Amino acid sequence: MSHSIPQRHFDALIIGAGGAGLNAALRLAQADLRVAIVSKVFPTRSHTVAAQGGVNAALANVSPDEWQWHMFDTVKGSDYLGDQDAIEYMCREAIPTVYELEHAGVPFSRLENGKIYQRPFGGQSQAFGGEQAARTCAAADRTGHAILHTLYQQNIRARSHFFDEYFAVDLLRDEDGYVLGALVLDIESGAPLIIAAKTTLLATGGYGQLFRTNTNAHINTGDGMGLALRVGIPLQDMEFFQFHPTGVAGKGMLITEAARGEGGYLINANGERFMEQYAPQARDLAGRDVVARAIVNEIRAGRGCGSQKDHVLLQLNHLDANLIHQRLPGVCDICRVFLGIDPAVRPIPVFPTAHYAMGGIPTDRHARVVAPAGHGPEEVVPGLYAAGECACVSVHGANRLGGNSLLDILVFGRAAGSDILRYVLENPRHRPLNESTIAPALARLARWERRGDGENVHVVKTELRKLMETHCGVFRDDATMRDGLHKLRALRDRLDGVKLQDHSRVFNTARIEALELDNLVDVGMATLTAALARQESRGAHSRVDFPQRDDERWLKHSLYTRTGDRIEYKPVRTKPLTISSFPPQDRVY
Ligand SMILES: Cc1cc2nc3c(=O)[nH]c(=O)nc-3n(C[C@H](O)[C@H](O)[C@H](O)COP(=O)(O)OP(=O)(O)OC[C@H]3O[C@@H](n4cnc5c(N)ncnc54)[C@H](O)[C@@H]3O)c2cc1C
């Protein structure tokens, strides 16, 4: 069957045109490699475009700062689960990375003296727990938009080859473990295509759509993670999913942390600034997990606002109206469109909302995918890379700091580009691509051609999202998660009976949604299985029945494997590259 499917050959296949994919591609195209970038939506619609607040780098334009302080804050923010070699690398590289963006044309906001504007964000300190630092480089509150458009234009100039609106179905992995490209689908025509490549980079972003209320784009369905799982690669630290404290109540879209960075704060029904009790020093700019839990606690204690007492308020109206409109135009837009209010006049009703995946495809700091080989130590999966939100390198550990994800995608996207360049120079020939390597991917595609009566994709997807929200939210316990896992297994079994009603080829988005559902279910299983297994509270994983962090038993990464829903563990890399490590301490803000 695959004889009839056309093949294209490239040095590098990049799946995903967000910040991670585009920064990797740019490096490669500038070195004259043949680069294919596949994206299921037009590149500038990738979720990176929605990033508001900014990107962290210790430039010290506004407050004194050092990359070592950035590193310490990130290690502490991760609740000591982050790998310190990768964190050191990211925080050091942050400074040249932001200047590189500036030179590529990103229109950062400016200080009076012409330097890049920086704002304070959560979990940022000067000198290891001291005063608040201002480390987040911003283009108003549309930083991701500015970065993504600049990277796209630079890639066009460097002649990267774009496959816009192509959907990656599955990776092609041969018997020796090499990844040789992917089977993709042209969404417009419905025609399959094999992209054979010496190296493949997964840069497919996050999976916020697994939860009913979330800040994410509809396209964030964990596809790259599903692709990895299906060729036998485990997912790491999937129990750690970030709930952003300030989603628009009842709706979920994000009110950026920049609103608090610029001086906004949270109040309960009594008008109290409650964060003072939970984090006396950092208050509203404590870690996101800390603020999200505080909001839920206030509501549970009956101090929620509104007739249902089901949210708290984010107050900005004590600030200068000009500052609000100038520095936070995106927030003002969201409030006007979705709430009909001006935040300079009235406070914003907020509630925690699913936001960001700390876990993902395990990589080393060169963005090479690593997986356990038999019972031995981890080995590099030849030809396969992962970077950005779909990867777990791990710099965010159990909780990510605001402004560190844009940084992560840029730094490790670039690192992936550098290592791919090395790999292609050392391995200049394509490995042969056999029928047997392609067969599993074709079988999965064919599975959705089955006709007749069956369950509907939408029904199953809606149930899945509600299930995850109910059974794996901000606070977790054994009984609720066990029940959730039971239901999720039953739902997975039902997948086989789900059928498409529409089998047309041209722009059949129902087929794409079905393929996405496969990925969401796999990623949901990874998340819930890993969450049930971890009997401690750390960062975003907050167990009512195990409220303490337990370094003796649990200072380790989890690895979920699809076959048999297995969980294994591996040690945290506590050794930085050049400086001495930061041993675990109590995490107070
Ligand atoms: C509302 C919001 C605001 C945020 N604000 C900030 C912020 O201020 N600072 C910060 O540091 N972080 C922020 N984040 C987080 C950060 O923006 C993301 O983690 C980051 O942009 C992810 O980038 P990425 O390159 O990994 O993936 P994305 O930008 O999500 O891109 C994924 C790409 O993969 C493609 N893709 C996916 N699946 C397939 C498939 N099957 N086939 C083909 N293509 C596929 C998509 O088309 C897309 O091009 C924010 C996130 C959200 C949701």
XYZ file of C-alpha atoms and ligand atoms in Angstrom:
642
model
C 0.000 0.000 0.000
C 2.810 2.391 0.890
C 4.110 2.118 -2.708
C 1.386 4.516 -3.724
C 2.261 7.040 -1.036
C 4.666 9.722 -2.208
C 7.901 10.263 -0.294
C 9.947 13.405 0.245
C 13.471 13.428 1.632
C 14.986 16.007 3.997
C 17.988 16.322 6.298
C 15.771 17.432 9.142
C 12.044 17.122 9.776
C 10.677 19.563 12.333
C 7.184 18.728 13.591
C 5.737 21.931 15.044
C 6.146 25.576 14.048
C 5.963 27.221 17.471
C 8.947 28.960 19.040
C 10.832 25.697 19.629
C 10.425 24.339 16.110
C 11.125 27.624 14.360
C 14.237 28.417 16.386
C 15.680 24.965 15.618
C 14.766 25.235 11.944
C 16.322 28.664 11.600
C 19.704 27.435 12.762
C 19.563 24.540 10.295
C 18.286 26.456 7.302
C 20.980 29.088 7.844
C 23.534 26.253 7.656
C 22.018 25.224 4.285
C 20.455 21.979 5.472
C 17.268 20.768 3.796
C 14.661 21.462 6.478
C 10.962 20.534 6.420
C 8.673 22.181 8.971
C 5.304 20.495 9.403
C 2.510 22.302 11.234
C -1.146 21.414 11.563
C -2.046 25.109 11.518
C -0.490 28.076 9.747
C 2.803 28.605 11.683
C 1.926 31.956 13.238
C -1.204 30.416 14.787
C 0.915 28.123 17.003
C 0.232 28.601 20.711
C 3.480 30.524 21.205
C 1.623 33.450 19.629
C -0.607 33.643 22.736
C 2.240 34.047 25.240
C 1.716 37.339 26.953
C 3.954 38.169 29.879
C 7.473 37.696 28.567
C 10.725 35.763 28.592
C 13.205 35.554 31.485
C 16.856 36.554 31.279
C 19.095 38.070 33.954
C 19.886 41.197 31.920
C 19.724 43.391 35.064
C 18.165 46.289 33.151
C 15.730 47.200 35.939
C 17.000 45.481 39.116
C 20.387 43.962 39.981
C 20.457 40.388 38.672
C 22.773 37.436 37.922
C 22.156 34.240 35.968
C 23.024 32.281 39.148
C 20.048 33.908 40.927
C 17.834 33.001 37.975
C 19.135 29.456 38.272
C 18.468 29.305 42.006
C 14.912 30.612 41.539
C 14.260 28.018 38.827
C 15.611 25.156 40.955
C 13.532 26.316 43.926
C 10.485 26.921 41.705
C 10.820 23.336 40.410
C 10.548 22.128 44.027
C 14.040 20.652 43.492
C 12.865 18.188 40.832
C 14.474 20.105 37.941
C 17.782 18.814 36.521
C 20.422 21.310 37.544
C 22.753 20.850 34.554
C 19.921 21.741 32.174
C 18.759 24.629 34.370
C 22.247 26.094 34.529
C 22.582 25.823 30.772
C 19.203 27.509 30.201
C 19.804 30.404 32.616
C 23.289 31.128 31.233
C 22.098 30.912 27.639
C 19.103 33.157 28.409
C 21.168 36.314 28.083
C 22.655 35.733 24.585
C 19.322 34.211 23.478
C 17.354 37.382 24.251
C 19.976 39.559 22.544
C 19.846 37.259 19.521
C 16.069 37.769 19.367
C 16.509 41.503 19.708
C 18.930 41.489 16.776
C 16.574 39.302 14.743
C 13.985 42.056 15.080
C 11.740 41.295 18.078
C 10.184 44.662 19.049
C 10.711 44.537 22.826
C 9.216 47.318 24.977
C 11.898 49.829 25.972
C 13.061 51.658 29.079
C 13.788 55.405 28.963
C 17.480 54.592 28.417
C 16.646 52.442 25.386
C 17.320 49.078 27.042
C 14.863 46.159 26.959
C 11.977 46.590 29.426
C 11.825 43.946 32.193
C 8.993 43.313 34.635
C 8.832 41.340 37.895
C 7.232 37.897 37.625
C 6.423 35.114 40.093
C 9.212 33.392 42.003
C 11.939 35.881 41.020
C 14.426 37.004 43.659
C 17.716 38.790 43.997
C 20.511 36.741 45.574
C 18.830 33.538 46.649
C 15.549 34.471 48.267
C 16.154 38.206 48.755
C 14.219 41.125 47.234
C 11.928 40.740 44.229
C 13.830 40.927 40.917
C 12.516 42.158 37.540
C 13.727 39.549 35.060
C 10.982 39.121 32.466
C 11.721 40.785 29.106
C 8.487 41.914 27.507
C 6.947 43.300 24.339
C 3.931 44.849 26.133
C 1.780 41.797 26.969
C 2.150 40.279 23.506
C 5.672 38.898 23.771
C 4.945 35.513 22.175
C 3.292 37.196 19.216
C 6.366 39.352 18.621
C 8.758 36.402 18.919
C 6.792 33.985 16.734
C 6.287 36.444 13.885
C 9.969 37.395 13.903
C 11.108 33.758 13.834
C 8.662 32.946 11.043
C 9.907 35.791 8.885
C 13.537 34.825 9.502
C 12.752 31.240 8.450
C 11.133 32.450 5.235
C 14.277 34.429 4.535
C 16.469 31.378 5.241
C 14.319 29.268 2.879
C 13.029 26.674 5.337
C 10.479 24.479 3.586
C 7.047 24.797 5.215
C 4.328 22.143 5.061
C 1.488 24.296 6.381
C -1.666 22.500 7.531
C -0.106 19.053 7.447
C -0.842 16.703 10.333
C 1.816 14.321 11.695
C 0.146 10.953 12.221
C 2.991 8.770 13.510
C 6.765 8.491 13.664
C 8.593 5.918 11.559
C 10.994 3.917 13.756
C 12.950 0.958 12.392
C 13.938 -2.302 14.116
C 17.289 -0.855 15.199
C 15.511 1.951 17.017
C 16.326 4.733 14.525
C 13.657 7.314 13.821
C 13.493 7.889 10.051
C 10.808 10.531 9.687
C 7.027 10.549 9.900
C 3.799 9.772 8.113
C 1.890 13.024 7.642
C -1.478 13.974 6.211
C -2.177 16.972 3.990
C -5.267 18.323 5.733
C -6.501 20.179 2.672
C -6.489 17.216 0.276
C -6.575 14.385 2.799
C -3.595 12.789 1.025
C -0.924 10.969 3.059
C 2.778 11.736 2.559
C 5.915 10.108 3.904
C 8.593 12.544 4.973
C 11.850 10.627 5.230
C 14.461 12.474 7.274
C 17.860 11.838 8.833
C 16.662 13.555 11.992
C 13.215 14.368 13.379
C 12.445 17.019 15.986
C 9.196 16.900 17.947
C 8.180 20.471 18.812
C 4.436 19.976 19.094
C 3.730 21.969 22.268
C 1.470 21.142 25.204
C -1.791 19.341 25.963
C -3.990 21.753 27.920
C -7.014 20.502 25.974
C -6.991 17.417 28.196
C -8.739 19.562 30.821
C -12.136 21.148 30.320
C -11.158 24.590 31.599
C -7.825 25.683 30.197
C -5.838 28.569 28.714
C -4.628 26.636 25.694
C -5.341 26.796 21.968
C -7.648 24.079 20.582
C -4.666 22.551 18.806
C -2.811 21.731 22.070
C -3.688 18.048 22.171
C -0.362 16.418 23.084
C 0.185 14.937 19.607
C 3.987 14.716 19.840
C 3.715 12.922 23.168
C 1.273 10.426 21.653
C 3.632 9.913 18.711
C 6.515 9.194 21.087
C 4.500 6.810 23.276
C 3.404 4.762 20.279
C 6.999 4.057 19.187
C 7.915 2.864 22.672
C 9.310 6.041 24.207
C 8.197 6.793 27.778
C 6.909 10.146 29.038
C 8.526 11.811 32.023
C 6.977 13.605 35.047
C 3.484 13.696 33.573
C 1.870 14.084 37.018
C 3.079 17.678 37.080
C 0.581 19.869 35.255
C 0.451 23.575 36.021
C -2.817 25.269 36.902
C -2.405 28.985 36.327
C -3.914 30.931 39.237
C -5.622 33.609 37.180
C -7.893 32.272 34.474
C -11.075 34.236 33.746
C -13.554 32.587 36.143
C -15.843 30.075 34.446
C -14.153 30.588 31.070
C -10.505 29.702 31.563
C -8.662 32.124 29.283
C -5.504 33.533 30.762
C -4.982 36.794 32.592
C -1.196 36.973 32.462
C 0.953 36.997 35.589
C 2.205 40.334 34.243
C -0.999 41.822 35.731
C 0.375 41.005 39.191
C 3.918 41.861 38.056
C 2.716 45.384 37.261
C 1.216 45.730 40.766
C -2.150 43.942 40.660
C -3.192 41.725 43.598
C -5.819 39.178 44.597
C -8.638 39.799 47.072
C -11.309 37.556 48.607
C -14.976 38.299 49.412
C -13.930 40.265 52.521
C -11.705 42.476 50.399
C -8.627 40.939 52.082
C -5.304 40.623 50.274
C -5.133 36.968 51.236
C -1.767 36.090 49.656
C -0.103 37.893 52.584
C -1.015 34.913 54.755
C 0.149 32.223 52.336
C 3.395 33.832 51.143
C 4.318 36.706 53.476
C 7.294 37.866 51.428
C 6.488 37.251 47.751
C 2.702 37.553 48.275
C 0.941 37.633 44.872
C 4.206 36.826 43.118
C 4.847 33.489 44.843
C 5.140 30.322 42.717
C 2.060 29.587 40.589
C 1.267 26.357 42.416
C 1.283 28.252 45.733
C -1.069 30.991 44.470
C -3.441 28.515 42.759
C -3.791 26.475 45.974
C -4.361 29.632 48.034
C -7.254 30.662 45.762
C -8.898 27.228 46.013
C -8.404 27.299 49.806
C -10.046 30.712 50.142
C -13.058 29.501 48.158
C -13.325 26.282 50.158
C -13.263 28.358 53.351
C -16.321 30.261 52.104
C -14.477 33.466 51.214
C -15.133 33.253 47.469
C -16.686 36.182 45.596
C -19.882 36.458 43.556
C -23.306 34.964 44.183
C -21.860 31.424 43.879
C -18.784 32.318 45.997
C -16.802 30.470 43.327
C -13.966 32.840 42.404
C -11.693 35.571 43.785
C -10.937 38.997 42.329
C -7.784 40.281 40.676
C -7.620 43.986 41.417
C -5.808 46.400 39.127
C -8.011 49.443 39.560
C -5.717 50.992 42.204
C -3.077 51.380 39.460
C -2.719 54.240 36.994
C -5.167 53.688 34.121
C -2.573 54.736 31.530
C -0.096 52.168 32.798
C -2.739 49.438 32.613
C -3.718 50.315 29.061
C -0.118 50.665 27.899
C 1.552 47.716 29.594
C -1.390 45.305 29.560
C -3.347 45.963 26.349
C -4.035 42.228 25.849
C -5.520 41.900 29.342
C -7.741 44.906 28.653
C -8.920 43.303 25.389
C -9.769 39.994 27.064
C -11.689 41.777 29.831
C -13.605 43.909 27.368
C -14.494 41.063 25.003
C -15.245 38.261 27.455
C -16.395 40.128 30.565
C -17.511 43.501 29.287
C -15.373 45.336 31.861
C -12.392 47.689 31.917
C -9.818 46.375 34.424
C -8.790 49.958 35.163
C -12.267 50.435 36.659
C -13.429 47.045 37.926
C -11.592 43.988 39.344
C -11.396 40.767 37.281
C -13.110 37.553 38.510
C -10.486 34.752 38.382
C -10.069 31.047 39.146
C -7.191 28.581 38.474
C -7.167 27.094 34.967
C -5.149 24.290 33.311
C -2.162 25.918 31.663
C 1.136 24.131 31.153
C 2.728 20.671 30.973
C 5.913 20.355 32.994
C 6.287 16.724 31.903
C 6.881 15.341 28.427
C 9.299 13.467 26.199
C 12.547 12.890 28.118
C 15.615 14.587 26.630
C 19.150 15.537 27.566
C 20.262 19.151 27.368
C 21.125 18.796 23.679
C 17.402 18.054 23.118
C 18.206 14.449 22.169
C 15.429 12.072 23.198
C 16.616 9.545 25.776
C 14.889 6.343 26.816
C 15.764 3.415 29.079
C 17.400 0.615 27.072
C 16.265 -2.688 28.564
C 17.332 -2.694 32.179
C 20.404 -0.596 31.496
C 20.811 3.174 31.750
C 19.125 5.620 29.390
C 20.329 5.821 25.827
C 19.861 8.379 23.095
C 17.152 7.407 20.573
C 19.092 7.847 17.310
C 17.634 10.445 14.958
C 14.998 11.755 17.380
C 14.913 15.118 19.179
C 12.288 16.935 21.240
C 12.132 20.560 22.395
C 9.640 22.996 23.873
C 6.547 22.215 25.880
C 6.282 18.631 24.554
C 9.749 17.844 25.944
C 10.950 17.308 29.507
C 14.629 18.212 29.753
C 13.824 18.863 32.756
C 14.169 22.545 33.620
C 10.757 23.059 35.246
C 10.657 19.998 37.499
C 7.444 20.023 39.518
C 6.468 23.639 38.798
C 7.421 26.108 36.067
C 8.130 29.777 36.732
C 6.356 32.332 34.555
C 8.568 33.530 31.703
C 10.648 30.335 31.726
C 8.745 28.532 28.991
C 9.409 31.003 26.204
C 13.002 30.779 27.375
C 12.961 26.970 27.371
C 11.575 26.745 23.810
C 14.137 29.202 22.456
C 17.194 27.818 24.248
C 16.465 24.150 23.670
C 15.092 24.717 20.170
C 18.458 26.229 19.370
C 20.322 23.420 21.162
C 18.376 20.907 19.080
C 19.406 22.768 15.921
C 23.076 22.622 16.903
C 23.033 18.919 17.682
C 21.040 18.035 14.552
C 23.695 19.837 12.534
C 26.412 17.716 14.149
C 24.407 14.511 13.638
C 23.724 15.157 9.957
C 27.404 15.911 9.306
C 28.372 12.629 10.988
C 25.550 10.609 9.361
C 25.237 12.053 5.857
C 23.176 9.211 4.323
C 19.504 8.304 4.681
C 18.966 4.886 6.258
C 16.727 2.587 4.191
C 13.031 2.909 4.966
C 11.285 -0.485 4.862
C 7.634 -1.423 4.480
C 7.615 -2.876 7.976
C 8.664 0.485 9.439
C 5.792 2.271 7.740
C 3.102 -0.358 8.339
C 2.065 0.536 11.925
C 1.488 4.193 10.994
C -0.624 3.228 7.980
C -2.626 0.802 10.085
C -3.532 3.557 12.513
C -4.659 5.805 9.684
C -6.697 2.978 8.152
C -8.359 2.279 11.500
C -10.320 5.531 11.161
C -11.708 4.425 7.792
C -13.970 1.806 9.424
C -17.593 2.533 8.659
C -20.902 1.849 10.323
C -22.504 2.891 13.565
C -20.347 3.748 16.510
C -19.661 6.293 19.193
C -18.915 9.864 18.349
C -15.498 11.517 18.795
C -16.993 14.604 20.443
C -18.881 12.688 23.093
C -15.789 10.772 24.158
C -13.588 13.873 24.101
C -16.006 15.878 26.247
C -16.187 13.058 28.785
C -12.411 12.763 28.851
C -11.877 16.470 29.558
C -14.439 16.524 32.336
C -13.004 13.360 33.839
C -9.484 14.796 33.994
C -10.700 18.044 35.528
C -12.684 16.202 38.210
C -10.181 13.480 39.022
C -6.792 15.117 38.478
C -7.125 18.842 39.333
C -5.403 21.292 41.689
C -5.905 19.038 44.760
C -5.640 15.268 44.443
C -6.170 12.168 46.623
C -5.945 8.418 46.233
C -9.668 7.573 46.090
C -10.578 10.282 43.550
C -7.683 9.418 41.243
C -8.238 5.648 41.528
C -11.855 6.171 40.528
C -10.712 8.454 37.681
C -8.220 5.904 36.369
C -10.883 3.220 36.402
C -13.165 5.436 34.319
C -10.328 6.429 31.998
C -9.460 2.791 31.274
C -13.085 2.156 30.402
C -13.060 5.189 28.140
C -9.886 3.985 26.416
C -11.556 0.631 25.761
C -14.466 2.447 24.136
C -12.100 4.168 21.660
C -12.088 1.093 19.460
C -15.805 1.510 18.847
C -15.596 5.200 17.951
C -16.341 5.823 14.264
C -16.224 8.748 11.901
C -19.497 9.796 10.350
C -17.770 11.790 7.634
C -15.236 9.924 5.462
C -14.644 12.609 2.860
C -11.023 13.516 2.138
C -10.925 17.257 1.524
C -10.460 19.322 4.705
C -12.003 16.621 6.860
C -11.371 18.089 10.301
C -13.339 15.248 11.909
C -10.554 12.854 10.915
C -7.958 15.157 12.439
C -9.964 15.423 15.671
C -10.171 11.638 15.857
C -6.399 11.323 15.515
C -6.001 13.993 18.199
C -8.349 12.109 20.501
C -6.079 9.036 20.336
C -3.241 11.258 21.529
C -5.258 12.937 24.288
C -6.351 9.604 25.721
C -2.771 8.289 25.745
C -1.505 11.445 27.405
C -4.375 11.347 29.924
C -3.418 7.794 30.896
C 0.191 8.896 31.407
C -0.891 11.852 33.559
C -3.330 10.041 35.804
C -1.211 6.892 36.204
C 1.853 8.901 37.225
C -0.204 11.126 39.551
C -1.737 8.201 41.394
C 1.686 6.601 41.850
C 3.404 9.646 43.389
C 2.597 9.643 47.106
C 3.843 13.069 48.110
C 3.091 16.740 47.425
C 5.641 18.553 45.285
C 5.131 21.654 43.164
C 1.940 21.422 41.142
C 1.231 17.852 42.305
C -0.679 18.442 45.525
C -1.933 15.393 47.433
C -4.406 15.950 50.261
C -3.514 12.507 51.623
C 0.259 13.107 51.375
C 0.629 16.836 52.093
C 4.424 16.880 52.576
C 7.275 16.746 50.097
C 9.208 13.524 50.692
C 12.756 13.818 49.317
C 13.851 10.505 50.738
C 11.369 8.492 48.682
C 10.343 10.805 45.870
C 13.202 13.044 44.727
C 13.077 11.239 41.358
C 11.524 11.545 37.914
C 8.701 9.272 36.832
C 8.654 7.524 33.451
C 5.361 6.207 32.060
C 5.437 3.551 29.299
C 2.331 2.872 27.214
C 2.691 -0.914 27.035
C 1.253 -2.210 30.288
C 0.819 1.344 31.676
C 4.108 0.903 33.496
C 5.735 3.485 35.787
C 9.479 3.513 36.441
C 11.710 6.118 38.047
C 15.077 7.713 37.371
C 17.271 9.997 39.465
C 17.249 13.794 39.315
C 20.454 15.241 37.843
C 21.583 17.397 40.761
C 25.028 18.335 39.401
C 25.208 21.654 37.541
C 27.846 22.146 34.842
C 30.176 24.701 36.398
C 28.913 25.851 39.795
C 28.049 23.953 42.962
C 24.555 22.525 43.278
C 21.569 23.818 45.224
C 20.531 21.106 47.692
C 16.817 20.786 48.568
C 15.479 23.264 51.156
C 12.030 24.134 52.426
C 10.236 26.047 49.708
C 8.808 29.222 51.239
C 7.933 32.475 49.485
C -2.240 31.881 26.964
C -0.800 31.511 27.235
C 0.104 32.474 27.648
C 1.430 32.139 27.911
N 2.298 33.112 28.323
C 3.605 32.789 28.529
C 4.551 33.792 28.876
O 4.232 34.979 28.981
N 5.834 33.429 29.087
C 6.249 32.135 28.962
O 7.424 31.872 29.158
N 5.372 31.163 28.612
C 4.065 31.461 28.389
N 3.189 30.472 28.023
C 3.701 29.130 27.714
C 4.382 29.117 26.350
O 3.780 30.054 25.510
C 4.301 27.752 25.671
O 4.704 26.754 26.563
C 5.224 27.722 24.459
O 4.944 28.803 23.610
C 5.132 26.420 23.686
O 5.905 26.537 22.525
P 6.238 25.291 21.609
O 7.146 25.770 20.553
O 6.697 24.162 22.460
O 4.835 24.839 21.004
P 3.619 25.657 20.335
O 3.871 27.092 20.179
O 2.402 25.226 21.080
O 3.580 25.048 18.868
C 3.233 23.715 18.610
C 3.324 23.465 17.116
O 3.152 22.085 16.860
C 2.275 21.914 15.772
N 1.656 20.591 15.920
C 1.155 20.026 17.033
N 0.707 18.790 16.763
C 0.939 18.566 15.453
C 0.702 17.475 14.570
N 0.131 16.338 14.964
N 1.063 17.617 13.272
C 1.626 18.761 12.824
N 1.877 19.806 13.617
C 1.543 19.707 14.914
C 1.325 23.071 15.855
O 0.726 23.335 14.611
C 2.275 24.185 16.296
O 2.913 24.724 15.161
C 1.850 30.802 27.756
C 0.955 29.839 27.327
C -0.368 30.176 27.080
C -1.315 29.079 26.670
